[in-house]
Short mmCIF file of C-alpha atoms and ligand atoms in Angstrom, two decimals:
data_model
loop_
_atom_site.label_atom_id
_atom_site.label_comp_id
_atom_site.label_asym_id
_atom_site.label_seq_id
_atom_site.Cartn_x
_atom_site.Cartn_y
_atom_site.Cartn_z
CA UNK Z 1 36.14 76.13 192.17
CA UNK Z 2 39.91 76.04 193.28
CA UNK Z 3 42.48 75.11 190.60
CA UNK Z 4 43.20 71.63 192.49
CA UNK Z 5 39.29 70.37 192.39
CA UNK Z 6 38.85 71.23 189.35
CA UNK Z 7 42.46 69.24 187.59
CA UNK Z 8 41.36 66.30 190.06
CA UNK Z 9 37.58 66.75 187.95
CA UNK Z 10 39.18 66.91 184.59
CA UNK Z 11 41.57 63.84 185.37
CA UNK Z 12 38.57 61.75 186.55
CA UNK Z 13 37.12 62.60 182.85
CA UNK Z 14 37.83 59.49 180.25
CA UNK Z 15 37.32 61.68 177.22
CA UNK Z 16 39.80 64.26 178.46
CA UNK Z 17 42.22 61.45 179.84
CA UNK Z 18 42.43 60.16 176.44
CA UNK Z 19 43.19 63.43 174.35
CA UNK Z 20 45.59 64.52 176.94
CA UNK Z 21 47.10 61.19 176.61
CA UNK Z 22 47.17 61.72 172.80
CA UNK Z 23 48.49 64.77 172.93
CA UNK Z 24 51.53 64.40 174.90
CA UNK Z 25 52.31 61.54 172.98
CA UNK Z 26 52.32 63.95 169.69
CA UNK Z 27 54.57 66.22 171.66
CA UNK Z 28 56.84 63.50 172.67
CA UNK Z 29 57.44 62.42 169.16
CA UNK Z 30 57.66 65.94 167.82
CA UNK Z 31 60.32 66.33 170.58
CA UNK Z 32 62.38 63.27 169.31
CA UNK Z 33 61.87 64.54 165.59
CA UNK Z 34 63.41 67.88 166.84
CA UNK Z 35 65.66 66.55 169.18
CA UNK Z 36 67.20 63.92 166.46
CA UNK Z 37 67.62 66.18 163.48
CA UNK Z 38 69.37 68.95 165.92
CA UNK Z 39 71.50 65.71 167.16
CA UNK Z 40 72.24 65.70 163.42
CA UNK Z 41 72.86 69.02 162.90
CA UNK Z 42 75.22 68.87 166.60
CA UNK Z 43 76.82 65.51 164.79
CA UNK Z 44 77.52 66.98 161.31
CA UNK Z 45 79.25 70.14 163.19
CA UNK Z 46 81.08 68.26 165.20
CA UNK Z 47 81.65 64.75 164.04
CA UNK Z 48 81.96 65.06 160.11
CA UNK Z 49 83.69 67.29 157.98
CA UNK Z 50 82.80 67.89 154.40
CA UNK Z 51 84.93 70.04 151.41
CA UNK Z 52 83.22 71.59 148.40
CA UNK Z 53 85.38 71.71 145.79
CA UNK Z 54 83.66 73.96 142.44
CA UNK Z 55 84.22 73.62 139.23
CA UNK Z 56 86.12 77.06 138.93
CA UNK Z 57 88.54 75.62 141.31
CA UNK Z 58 92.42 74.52 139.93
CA UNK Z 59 92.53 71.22 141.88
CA UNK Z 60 88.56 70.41 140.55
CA UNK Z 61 90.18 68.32 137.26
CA UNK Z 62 92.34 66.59 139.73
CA UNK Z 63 89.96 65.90 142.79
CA UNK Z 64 88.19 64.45 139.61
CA UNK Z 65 90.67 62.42 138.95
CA UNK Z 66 91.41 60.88 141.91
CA UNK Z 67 88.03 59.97 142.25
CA UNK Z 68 88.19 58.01 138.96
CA UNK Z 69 91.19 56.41 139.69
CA UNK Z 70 89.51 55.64 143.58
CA UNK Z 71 85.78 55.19 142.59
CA UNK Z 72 85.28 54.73 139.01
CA UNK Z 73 86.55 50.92 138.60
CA UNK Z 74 83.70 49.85 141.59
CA UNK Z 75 80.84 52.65 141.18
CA UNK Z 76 78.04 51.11 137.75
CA UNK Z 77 77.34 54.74 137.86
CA UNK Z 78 79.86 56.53 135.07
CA UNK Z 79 80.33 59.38 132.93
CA UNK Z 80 81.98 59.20 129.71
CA UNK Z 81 84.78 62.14 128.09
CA UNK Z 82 85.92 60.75 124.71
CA UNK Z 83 89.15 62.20 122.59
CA UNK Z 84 89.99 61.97 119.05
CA UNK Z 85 93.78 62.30 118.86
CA UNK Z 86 95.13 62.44 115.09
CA UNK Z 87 98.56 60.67 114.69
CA UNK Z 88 100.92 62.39 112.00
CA UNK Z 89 100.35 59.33 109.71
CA UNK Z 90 96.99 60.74 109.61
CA UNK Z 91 95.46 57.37 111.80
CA UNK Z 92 92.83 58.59 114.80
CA UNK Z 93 92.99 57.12 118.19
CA UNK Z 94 89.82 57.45 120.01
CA UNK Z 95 90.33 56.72 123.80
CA UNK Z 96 87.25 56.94 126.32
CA UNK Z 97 88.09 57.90 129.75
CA UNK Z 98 85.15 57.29 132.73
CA UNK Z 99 84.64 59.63 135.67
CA UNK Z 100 82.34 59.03 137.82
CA UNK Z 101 78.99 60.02 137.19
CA UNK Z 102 76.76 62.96 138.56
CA UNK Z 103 75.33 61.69 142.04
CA UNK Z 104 76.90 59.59 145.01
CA UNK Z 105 79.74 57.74 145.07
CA UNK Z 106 81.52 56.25 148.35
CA UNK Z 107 85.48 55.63 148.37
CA UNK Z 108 87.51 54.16 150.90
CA UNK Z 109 90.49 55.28 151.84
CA UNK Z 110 92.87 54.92 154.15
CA UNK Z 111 90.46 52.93 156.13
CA UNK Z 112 87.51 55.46 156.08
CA UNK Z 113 84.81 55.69 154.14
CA UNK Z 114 84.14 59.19 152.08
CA UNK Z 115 81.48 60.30 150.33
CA UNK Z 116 81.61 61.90 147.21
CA UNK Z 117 79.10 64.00 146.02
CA UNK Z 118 79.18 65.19 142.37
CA UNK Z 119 76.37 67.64 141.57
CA UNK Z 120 75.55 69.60 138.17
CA UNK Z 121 73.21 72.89 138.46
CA UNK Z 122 70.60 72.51 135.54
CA UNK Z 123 69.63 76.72 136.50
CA UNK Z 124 73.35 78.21 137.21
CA UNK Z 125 76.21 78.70 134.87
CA UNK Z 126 79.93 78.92 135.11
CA UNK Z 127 80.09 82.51 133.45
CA UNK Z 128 83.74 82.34 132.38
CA UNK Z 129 83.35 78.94 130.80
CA UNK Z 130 79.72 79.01 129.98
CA UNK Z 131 78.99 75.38 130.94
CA UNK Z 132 76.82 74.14 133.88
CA UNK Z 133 77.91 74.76 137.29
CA UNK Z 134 79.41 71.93 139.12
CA UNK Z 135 81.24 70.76 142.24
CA UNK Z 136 82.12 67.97 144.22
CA UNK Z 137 81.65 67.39 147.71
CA UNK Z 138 83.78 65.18 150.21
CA UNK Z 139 82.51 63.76 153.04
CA UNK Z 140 84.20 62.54 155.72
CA UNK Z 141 83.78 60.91 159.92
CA UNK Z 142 86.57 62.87 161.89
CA UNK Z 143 87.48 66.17 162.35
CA UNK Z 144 90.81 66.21 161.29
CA UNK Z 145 91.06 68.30 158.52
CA UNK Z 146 94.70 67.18 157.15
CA UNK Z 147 92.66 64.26 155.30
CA UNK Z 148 91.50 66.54 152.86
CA UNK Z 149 94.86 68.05 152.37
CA UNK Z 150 96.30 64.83 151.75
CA UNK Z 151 93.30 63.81 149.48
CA UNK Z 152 94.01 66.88 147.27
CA UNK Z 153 97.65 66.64 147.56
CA UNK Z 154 97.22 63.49 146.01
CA UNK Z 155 95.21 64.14 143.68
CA UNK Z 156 97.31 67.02 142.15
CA UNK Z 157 100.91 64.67 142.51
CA UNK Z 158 98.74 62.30 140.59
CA UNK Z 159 97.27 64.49 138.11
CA UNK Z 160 101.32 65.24 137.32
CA UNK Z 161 102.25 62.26 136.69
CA UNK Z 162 99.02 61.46 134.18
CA UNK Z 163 100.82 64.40 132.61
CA UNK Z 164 104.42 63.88 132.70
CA UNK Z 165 106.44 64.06 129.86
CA UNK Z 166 102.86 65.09 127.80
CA UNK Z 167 101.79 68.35 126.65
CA UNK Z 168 98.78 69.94 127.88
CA UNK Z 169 97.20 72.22 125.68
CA UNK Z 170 95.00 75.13 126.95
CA UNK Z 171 92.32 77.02 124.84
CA UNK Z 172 90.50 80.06 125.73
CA UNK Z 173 87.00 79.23 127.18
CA UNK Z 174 85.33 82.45 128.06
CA UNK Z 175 88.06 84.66 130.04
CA UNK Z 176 89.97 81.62 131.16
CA UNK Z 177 92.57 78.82 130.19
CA UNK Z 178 90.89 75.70 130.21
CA UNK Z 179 92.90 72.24 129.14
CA UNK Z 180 91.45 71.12 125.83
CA UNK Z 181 91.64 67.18 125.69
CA UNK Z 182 94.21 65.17 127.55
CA UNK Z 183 97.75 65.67 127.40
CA UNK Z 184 99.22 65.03 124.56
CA UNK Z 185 102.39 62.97 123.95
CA UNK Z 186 104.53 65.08 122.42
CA UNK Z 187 106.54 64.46 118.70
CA UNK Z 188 110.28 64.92 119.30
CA UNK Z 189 111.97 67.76 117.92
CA UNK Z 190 113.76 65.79 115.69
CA UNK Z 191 110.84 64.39 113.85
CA UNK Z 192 110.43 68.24 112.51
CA UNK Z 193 112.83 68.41 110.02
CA UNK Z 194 113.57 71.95 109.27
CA UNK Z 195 116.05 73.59 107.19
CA UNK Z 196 119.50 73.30 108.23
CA UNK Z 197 120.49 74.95 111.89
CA UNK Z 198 117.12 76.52 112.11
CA UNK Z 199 115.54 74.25 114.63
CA UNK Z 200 118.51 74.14 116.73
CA UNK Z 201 118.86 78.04 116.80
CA UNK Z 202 115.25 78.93 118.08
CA UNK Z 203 115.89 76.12 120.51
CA UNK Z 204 119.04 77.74 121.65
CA UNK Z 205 117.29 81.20 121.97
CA UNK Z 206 114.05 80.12 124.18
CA UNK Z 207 116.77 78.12 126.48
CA UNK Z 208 118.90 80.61 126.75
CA UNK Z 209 115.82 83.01 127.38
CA UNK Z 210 114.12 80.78 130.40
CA UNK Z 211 117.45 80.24 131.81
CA UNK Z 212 118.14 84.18 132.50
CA UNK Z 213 114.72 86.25 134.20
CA UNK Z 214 117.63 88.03 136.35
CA UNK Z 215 119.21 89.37 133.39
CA UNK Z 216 115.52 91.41 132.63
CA UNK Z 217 114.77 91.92 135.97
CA UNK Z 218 118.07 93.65 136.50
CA UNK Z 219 117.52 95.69 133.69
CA UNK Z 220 114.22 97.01 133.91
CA UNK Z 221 113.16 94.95 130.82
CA UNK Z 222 109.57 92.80 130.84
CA UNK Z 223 110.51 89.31 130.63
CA UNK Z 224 109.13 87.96 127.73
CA UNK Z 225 110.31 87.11 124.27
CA UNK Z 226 108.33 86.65 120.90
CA UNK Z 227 109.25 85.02 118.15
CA UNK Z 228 107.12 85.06 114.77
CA UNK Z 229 107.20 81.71 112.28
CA UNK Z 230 106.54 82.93 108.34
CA UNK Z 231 106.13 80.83 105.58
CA UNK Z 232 103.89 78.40 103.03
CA UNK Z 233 101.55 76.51 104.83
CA UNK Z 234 102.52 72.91 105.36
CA UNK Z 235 106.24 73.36 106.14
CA UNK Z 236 106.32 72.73 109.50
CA UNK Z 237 105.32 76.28 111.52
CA UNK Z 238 103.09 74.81 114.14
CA UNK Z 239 104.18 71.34 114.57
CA UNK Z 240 107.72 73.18 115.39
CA UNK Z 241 106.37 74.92 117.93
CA UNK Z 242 104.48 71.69 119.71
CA UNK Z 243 107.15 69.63 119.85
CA UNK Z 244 109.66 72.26 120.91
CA UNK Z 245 106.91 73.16 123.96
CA UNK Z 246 107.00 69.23 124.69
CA UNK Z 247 110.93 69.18 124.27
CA UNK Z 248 110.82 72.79 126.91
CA UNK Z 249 108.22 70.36 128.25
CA UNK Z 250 105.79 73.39 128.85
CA UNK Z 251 102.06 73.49 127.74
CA UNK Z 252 100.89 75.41 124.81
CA UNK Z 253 98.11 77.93 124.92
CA UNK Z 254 96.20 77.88 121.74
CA UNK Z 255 94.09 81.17 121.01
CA UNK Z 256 92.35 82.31 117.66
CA UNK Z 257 92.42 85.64 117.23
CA UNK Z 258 90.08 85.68 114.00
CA UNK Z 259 87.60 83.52 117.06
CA UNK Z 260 84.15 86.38 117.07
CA UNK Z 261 83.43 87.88 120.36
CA UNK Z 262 86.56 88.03 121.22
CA UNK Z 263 87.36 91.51 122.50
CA UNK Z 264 90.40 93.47 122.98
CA UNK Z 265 89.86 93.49 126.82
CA UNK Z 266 89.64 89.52 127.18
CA UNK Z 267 92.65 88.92 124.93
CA UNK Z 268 94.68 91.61 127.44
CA UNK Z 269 93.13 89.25 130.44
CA UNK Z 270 94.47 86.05 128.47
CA UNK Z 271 98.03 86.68 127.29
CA UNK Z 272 98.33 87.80 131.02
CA UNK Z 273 96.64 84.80 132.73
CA UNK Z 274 98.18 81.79 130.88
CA UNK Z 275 99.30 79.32 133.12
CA UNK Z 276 103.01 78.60 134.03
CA UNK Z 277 105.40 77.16 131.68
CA UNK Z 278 103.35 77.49 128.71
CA UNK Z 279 103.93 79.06 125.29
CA UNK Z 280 101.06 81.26 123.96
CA UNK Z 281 100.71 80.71 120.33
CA UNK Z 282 98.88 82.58 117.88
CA UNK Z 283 98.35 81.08 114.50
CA UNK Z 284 97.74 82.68 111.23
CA UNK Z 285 97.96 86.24 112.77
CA UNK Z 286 97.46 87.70 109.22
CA UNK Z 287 93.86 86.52 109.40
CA UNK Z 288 93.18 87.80 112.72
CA UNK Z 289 91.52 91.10 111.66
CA UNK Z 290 89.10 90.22 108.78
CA UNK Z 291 89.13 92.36 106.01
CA UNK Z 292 90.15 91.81 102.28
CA UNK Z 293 90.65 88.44 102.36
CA UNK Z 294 87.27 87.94 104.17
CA UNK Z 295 83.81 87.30 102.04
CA UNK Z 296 80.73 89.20 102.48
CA UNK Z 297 79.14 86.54 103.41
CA UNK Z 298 81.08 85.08 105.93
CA UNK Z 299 81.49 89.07 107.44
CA UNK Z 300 77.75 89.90 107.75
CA UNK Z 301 76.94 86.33 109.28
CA UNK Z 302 79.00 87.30 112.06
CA UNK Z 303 77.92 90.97 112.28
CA UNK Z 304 77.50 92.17 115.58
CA UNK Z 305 79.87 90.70 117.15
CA UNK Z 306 83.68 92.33 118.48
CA UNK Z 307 86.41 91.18 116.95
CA UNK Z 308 90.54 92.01 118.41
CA UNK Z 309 91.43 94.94 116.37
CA UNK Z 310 95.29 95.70 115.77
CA UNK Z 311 96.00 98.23 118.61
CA UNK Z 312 94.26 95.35 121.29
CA UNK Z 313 96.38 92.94 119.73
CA UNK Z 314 99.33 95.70 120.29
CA UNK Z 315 97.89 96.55 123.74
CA UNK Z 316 97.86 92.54 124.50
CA UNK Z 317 101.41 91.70 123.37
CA UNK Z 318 103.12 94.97 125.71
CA UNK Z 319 100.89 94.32 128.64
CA UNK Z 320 101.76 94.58 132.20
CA UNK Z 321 104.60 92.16 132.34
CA UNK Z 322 104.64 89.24 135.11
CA UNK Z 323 107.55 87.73 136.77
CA UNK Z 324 106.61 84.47 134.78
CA UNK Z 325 108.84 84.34 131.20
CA UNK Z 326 106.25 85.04 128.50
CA UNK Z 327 107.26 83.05 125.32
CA UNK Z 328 105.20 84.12 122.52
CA UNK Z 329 105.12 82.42 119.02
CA UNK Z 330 103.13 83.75 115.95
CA UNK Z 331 102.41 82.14 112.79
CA UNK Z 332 101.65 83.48 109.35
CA UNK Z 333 101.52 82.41 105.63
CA UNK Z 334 101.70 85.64 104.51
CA UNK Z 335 104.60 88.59 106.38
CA UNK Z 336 104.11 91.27 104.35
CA UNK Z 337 100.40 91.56 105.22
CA UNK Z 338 101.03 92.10 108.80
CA UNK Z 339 101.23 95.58 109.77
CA UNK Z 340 105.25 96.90 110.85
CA UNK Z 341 104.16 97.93 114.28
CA UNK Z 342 102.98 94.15 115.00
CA UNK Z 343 106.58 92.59 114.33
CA UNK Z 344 109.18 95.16 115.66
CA UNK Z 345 111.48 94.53 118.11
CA UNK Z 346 109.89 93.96 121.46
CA UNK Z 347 107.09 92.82 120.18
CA UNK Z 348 108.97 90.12 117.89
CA UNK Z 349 112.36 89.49 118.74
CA UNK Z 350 113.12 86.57 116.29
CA UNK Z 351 111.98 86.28 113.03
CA UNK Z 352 111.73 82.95 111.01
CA UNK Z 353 111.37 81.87 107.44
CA UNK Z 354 110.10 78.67 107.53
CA UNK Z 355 109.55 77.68 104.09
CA UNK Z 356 109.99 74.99 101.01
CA UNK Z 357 112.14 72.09 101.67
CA UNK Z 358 115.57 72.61 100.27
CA UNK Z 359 117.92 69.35 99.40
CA UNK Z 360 119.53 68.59 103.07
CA UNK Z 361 115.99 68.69 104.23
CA UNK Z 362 114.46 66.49 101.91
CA UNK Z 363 117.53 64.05 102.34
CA UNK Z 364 117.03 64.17 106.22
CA UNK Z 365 113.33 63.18 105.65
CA UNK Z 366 113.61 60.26 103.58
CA UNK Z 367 116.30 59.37 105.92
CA UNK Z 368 113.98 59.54 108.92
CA UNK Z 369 111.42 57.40 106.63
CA UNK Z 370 113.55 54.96 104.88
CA UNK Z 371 116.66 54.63 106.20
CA UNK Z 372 116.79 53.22 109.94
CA UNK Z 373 120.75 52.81 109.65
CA UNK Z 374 121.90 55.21 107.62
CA UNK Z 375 122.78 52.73 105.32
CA UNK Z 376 122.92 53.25 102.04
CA UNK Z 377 122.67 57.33 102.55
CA UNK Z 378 123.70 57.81 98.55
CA UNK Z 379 119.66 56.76 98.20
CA UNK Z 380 118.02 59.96 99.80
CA UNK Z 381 120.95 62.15 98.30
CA UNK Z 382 119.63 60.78 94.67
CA UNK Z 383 116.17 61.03 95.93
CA UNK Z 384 116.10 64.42 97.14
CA UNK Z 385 118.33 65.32 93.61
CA UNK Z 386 115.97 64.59 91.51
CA UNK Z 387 113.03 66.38 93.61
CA UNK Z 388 115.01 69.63 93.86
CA UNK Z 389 115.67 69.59 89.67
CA UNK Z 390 112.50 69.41 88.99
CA UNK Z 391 112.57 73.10 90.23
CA UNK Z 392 109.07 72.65 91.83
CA UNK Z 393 108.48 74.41 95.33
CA UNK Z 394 107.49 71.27 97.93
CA UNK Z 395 106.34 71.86 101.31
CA UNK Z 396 107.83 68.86 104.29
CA UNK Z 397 103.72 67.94 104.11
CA UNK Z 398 103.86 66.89 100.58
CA UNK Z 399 107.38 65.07 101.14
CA UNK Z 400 105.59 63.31 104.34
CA UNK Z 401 102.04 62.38 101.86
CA UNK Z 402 104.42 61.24 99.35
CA UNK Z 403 106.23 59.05 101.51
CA UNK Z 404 103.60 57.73 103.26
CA UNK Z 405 102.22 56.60 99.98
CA UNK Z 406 104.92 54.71 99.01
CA UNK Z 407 105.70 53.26 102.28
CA UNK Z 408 106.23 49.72 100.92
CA UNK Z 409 108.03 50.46 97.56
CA UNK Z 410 111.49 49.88 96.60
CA UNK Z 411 113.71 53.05 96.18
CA UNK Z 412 113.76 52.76 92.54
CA UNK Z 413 109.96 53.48 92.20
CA UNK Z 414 110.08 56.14 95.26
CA UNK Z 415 112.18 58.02 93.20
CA UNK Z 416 110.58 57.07 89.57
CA UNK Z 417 107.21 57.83 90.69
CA UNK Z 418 108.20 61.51 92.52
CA UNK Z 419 105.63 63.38 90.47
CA UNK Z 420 103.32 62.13 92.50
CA UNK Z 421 104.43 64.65 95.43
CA UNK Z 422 102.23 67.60 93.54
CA UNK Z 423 99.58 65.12 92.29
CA UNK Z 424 97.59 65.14 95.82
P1 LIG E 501 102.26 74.80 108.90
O1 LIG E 501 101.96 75.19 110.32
O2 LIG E 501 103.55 75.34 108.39
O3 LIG E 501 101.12 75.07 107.96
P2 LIG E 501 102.05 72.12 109.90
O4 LIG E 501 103.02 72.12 111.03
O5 LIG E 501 100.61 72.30 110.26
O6 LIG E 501 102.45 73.21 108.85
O7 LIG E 501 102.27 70.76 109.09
C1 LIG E 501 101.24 70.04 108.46
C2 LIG E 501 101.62 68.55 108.42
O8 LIG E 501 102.81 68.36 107.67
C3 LIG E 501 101.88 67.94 109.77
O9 LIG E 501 101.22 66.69 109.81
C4 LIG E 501 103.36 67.74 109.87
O10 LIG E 501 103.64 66.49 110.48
C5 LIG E 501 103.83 67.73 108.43
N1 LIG E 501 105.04 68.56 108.33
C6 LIG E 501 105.07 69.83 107.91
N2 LIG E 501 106.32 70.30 107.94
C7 LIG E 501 107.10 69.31 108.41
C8 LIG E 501 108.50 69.20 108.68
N3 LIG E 501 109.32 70.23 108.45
N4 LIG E 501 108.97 68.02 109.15
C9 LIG E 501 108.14 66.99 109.34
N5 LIG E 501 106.81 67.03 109.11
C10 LIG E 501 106.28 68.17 108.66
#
């Protein structure tokens, strides 16, 4: 039969009508299906633009931020970070700060709508920090890409000024820097009250130091300085060195060398990668290495794993030097267990004794406490007399318990009751 009688039979057939019928219909919509999710596809590529920014990224904290300050008042959909921030008087502020919350948000701004997608990998990990794997997605109508350099342009000016004229301070999370908490507000200098000159001379020094990187350049020298606090515990060593980071207004990277599983090669990585304008400091260096003053106990509950041994610490401190100033402070209670090659010159260039208060010191503190005119300065003279007779060493953190104690007493019983410093 020839090809046209036999598609005129086939037509005339109802059944065959019918499924034909059917079947292009299916085809049609499968068409459509295709045709509208390619339209997507062509739309997306053309017509939208999106930017992934990961959590391993510097401007992730701040696109964060900006999406708080943006999204987080409207969106019912939060996440909370809470701090704990200890005042010297010993009274904690807890302060909750929202983000938005894993999911979708949408933001206007500047008259178009973004969304902003927050996502959290349950299976992946951020290796260096060890935390679930995040990012955050921005997506936007237009093609015109400057929007999401303003956006994180933004977000970074903004994230400054949440931090200006506060301290940031980093710890070590894996092999990176990583803030810890929100900036801090830092104590002024001032409120450190050290033995005579002291204070003012280490400032002088890291000044002078910041001001001249020519100087080392010129000379072949790295540019970096350290400088190594000694002395009792409670006199002041490491709430010095915060307030004279927020008076240099840099940031202060904190890092605990006794911390297990820290290895040599990660603490070389560290002291090279801290951030700008920051002052690495290393407290309690004596401890850093275990040992004698370690029990058994605590030793074989950590067995296994590295610790920094001296020559890594050594390794660490002459490193490959960057065109950034290094300042380096260290901290002990105890100088003469810390081996000679750790604190010569080049390693530590300034050496401090930081120790019991002597007269002027105690005088300046019950100044600071009691005395908001210096009126009546013959008080903290007779006050600070009759502590230094007793002959008993005090630390500035007795002086400062003491006084908070006695906050509301007259000067007569401040000075009657001053055995109380060494009762607590
Ligand atoms: P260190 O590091 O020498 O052990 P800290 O800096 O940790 O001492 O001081 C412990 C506490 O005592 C802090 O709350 C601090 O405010 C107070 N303090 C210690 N020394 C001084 C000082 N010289 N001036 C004012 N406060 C001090």
């Amino acid at each position: 039969m020839p090809l046209a009688d036999l598609l005129s039979t086939l037509g005339d057939n109802p059944y065959f009508g019918a499924g034909f019928g059917l079947f292009g219909l299916g085809l049609g919509a499968a068409v459509l299906r295709k045709g509208a999710s390619a339209g997507l596809v062509l739309f997306r590529r053309n017509f939208m633009m999106t930017l992934e920014v990961p959590c391993r990224d510097k401007s992730y904290q701040w696109v964060l931020l900006w999406v708080t300050q943006k999204a987080a008042r409207r969106t019912q959909h939060l996440s909370v970070e809470t701090t704990f921030e200890q005042m010297d008087t010993g009274r904690v502020n807890t302060t909750y700060h929202f983000l938005p919350s894993i999911g979708v948000h949408l933001i206007k701004y500047r008259e178009k709508y973004i969304q902003v997608t927050r996502t959290r990998e349950q299976q992946s990990l951020d290796l260096h920090a060890g935390v679930p794997w995040e990012n955050v997605v921005l997506t936007a109508f237009g093609t015109n890409k400057s929007l999401f350099t303003d956006i994180l342009e933004e977000a970074r000016q903004m994230a400054l000024k949440a931090m200006e004229g506060r301290t940031i301070v980093y710890t070590a999370l894996g092999s990176e820097w990583r803030p810890f908490g929100h900036p801090q507000k830092p104590r002024p200098l001032s409120s450190v009250v050290l033995d005579d000159n002291v204070s003012e001379r280490i400032l002088k020094d890291v000044q002078k130091f910041i001001c001249k990187p020519y100087w080392y350049i010129e000379r072949g020298i790295p540019y970096r300085r350290g400088y190594l606090l000694h002395g009792p515990p409670g006199c002041g060593k490491t709430s010095f060195i915060k307030a004279l980071a927020g008076e240099l207004q840099y940031g202060v990277c904190l890092l605990n060398l006794s911390e297990r599983g820290l290895t040599d090669d990660r603490l070389n990585y560290l002291m090279s990668a801290a951030p700008q304008s920051t002052i690495i400091l290393l407290e309690d260096v004596d401890a850093a290495f275990g040992g004698r003053h370690e029990s058994k106990q605590v030793s074989a509950a950590y067995d296994g794993l590295s610790r920094v041994t001296l020559s890594g610490l050594l390794n660490a401190l002459d490193g490959a030097a960057s065109s950034e100033a290094r300042i380096l402070f260290m901290t002990t209670n105890y100088i003469d267990r810390l081996d000679a090659a750790l604190i010569r010159p080049g390693r530590v260039d300034v050496k401090e004794y930081i120790g019991h208060c002597s007269q002027s010191q105690i005088e300046r503190m019950y100044k600071r406490f009691f005395l908001e005119n210096n009126d009546n300065e013959q008080q903290a003279t007779e006050f600070a007399e009759t502590v230094i007779k007793t002959g008993k060493p005090v630390s500035a953190a007795q002086i400062q318990g003491y006084f908070m104690l006695v906050e509301d007493c007259s000067h007569n019983d401040i000075v009657k009751n001053h055995q109380s410093i060494w009762e607590s």
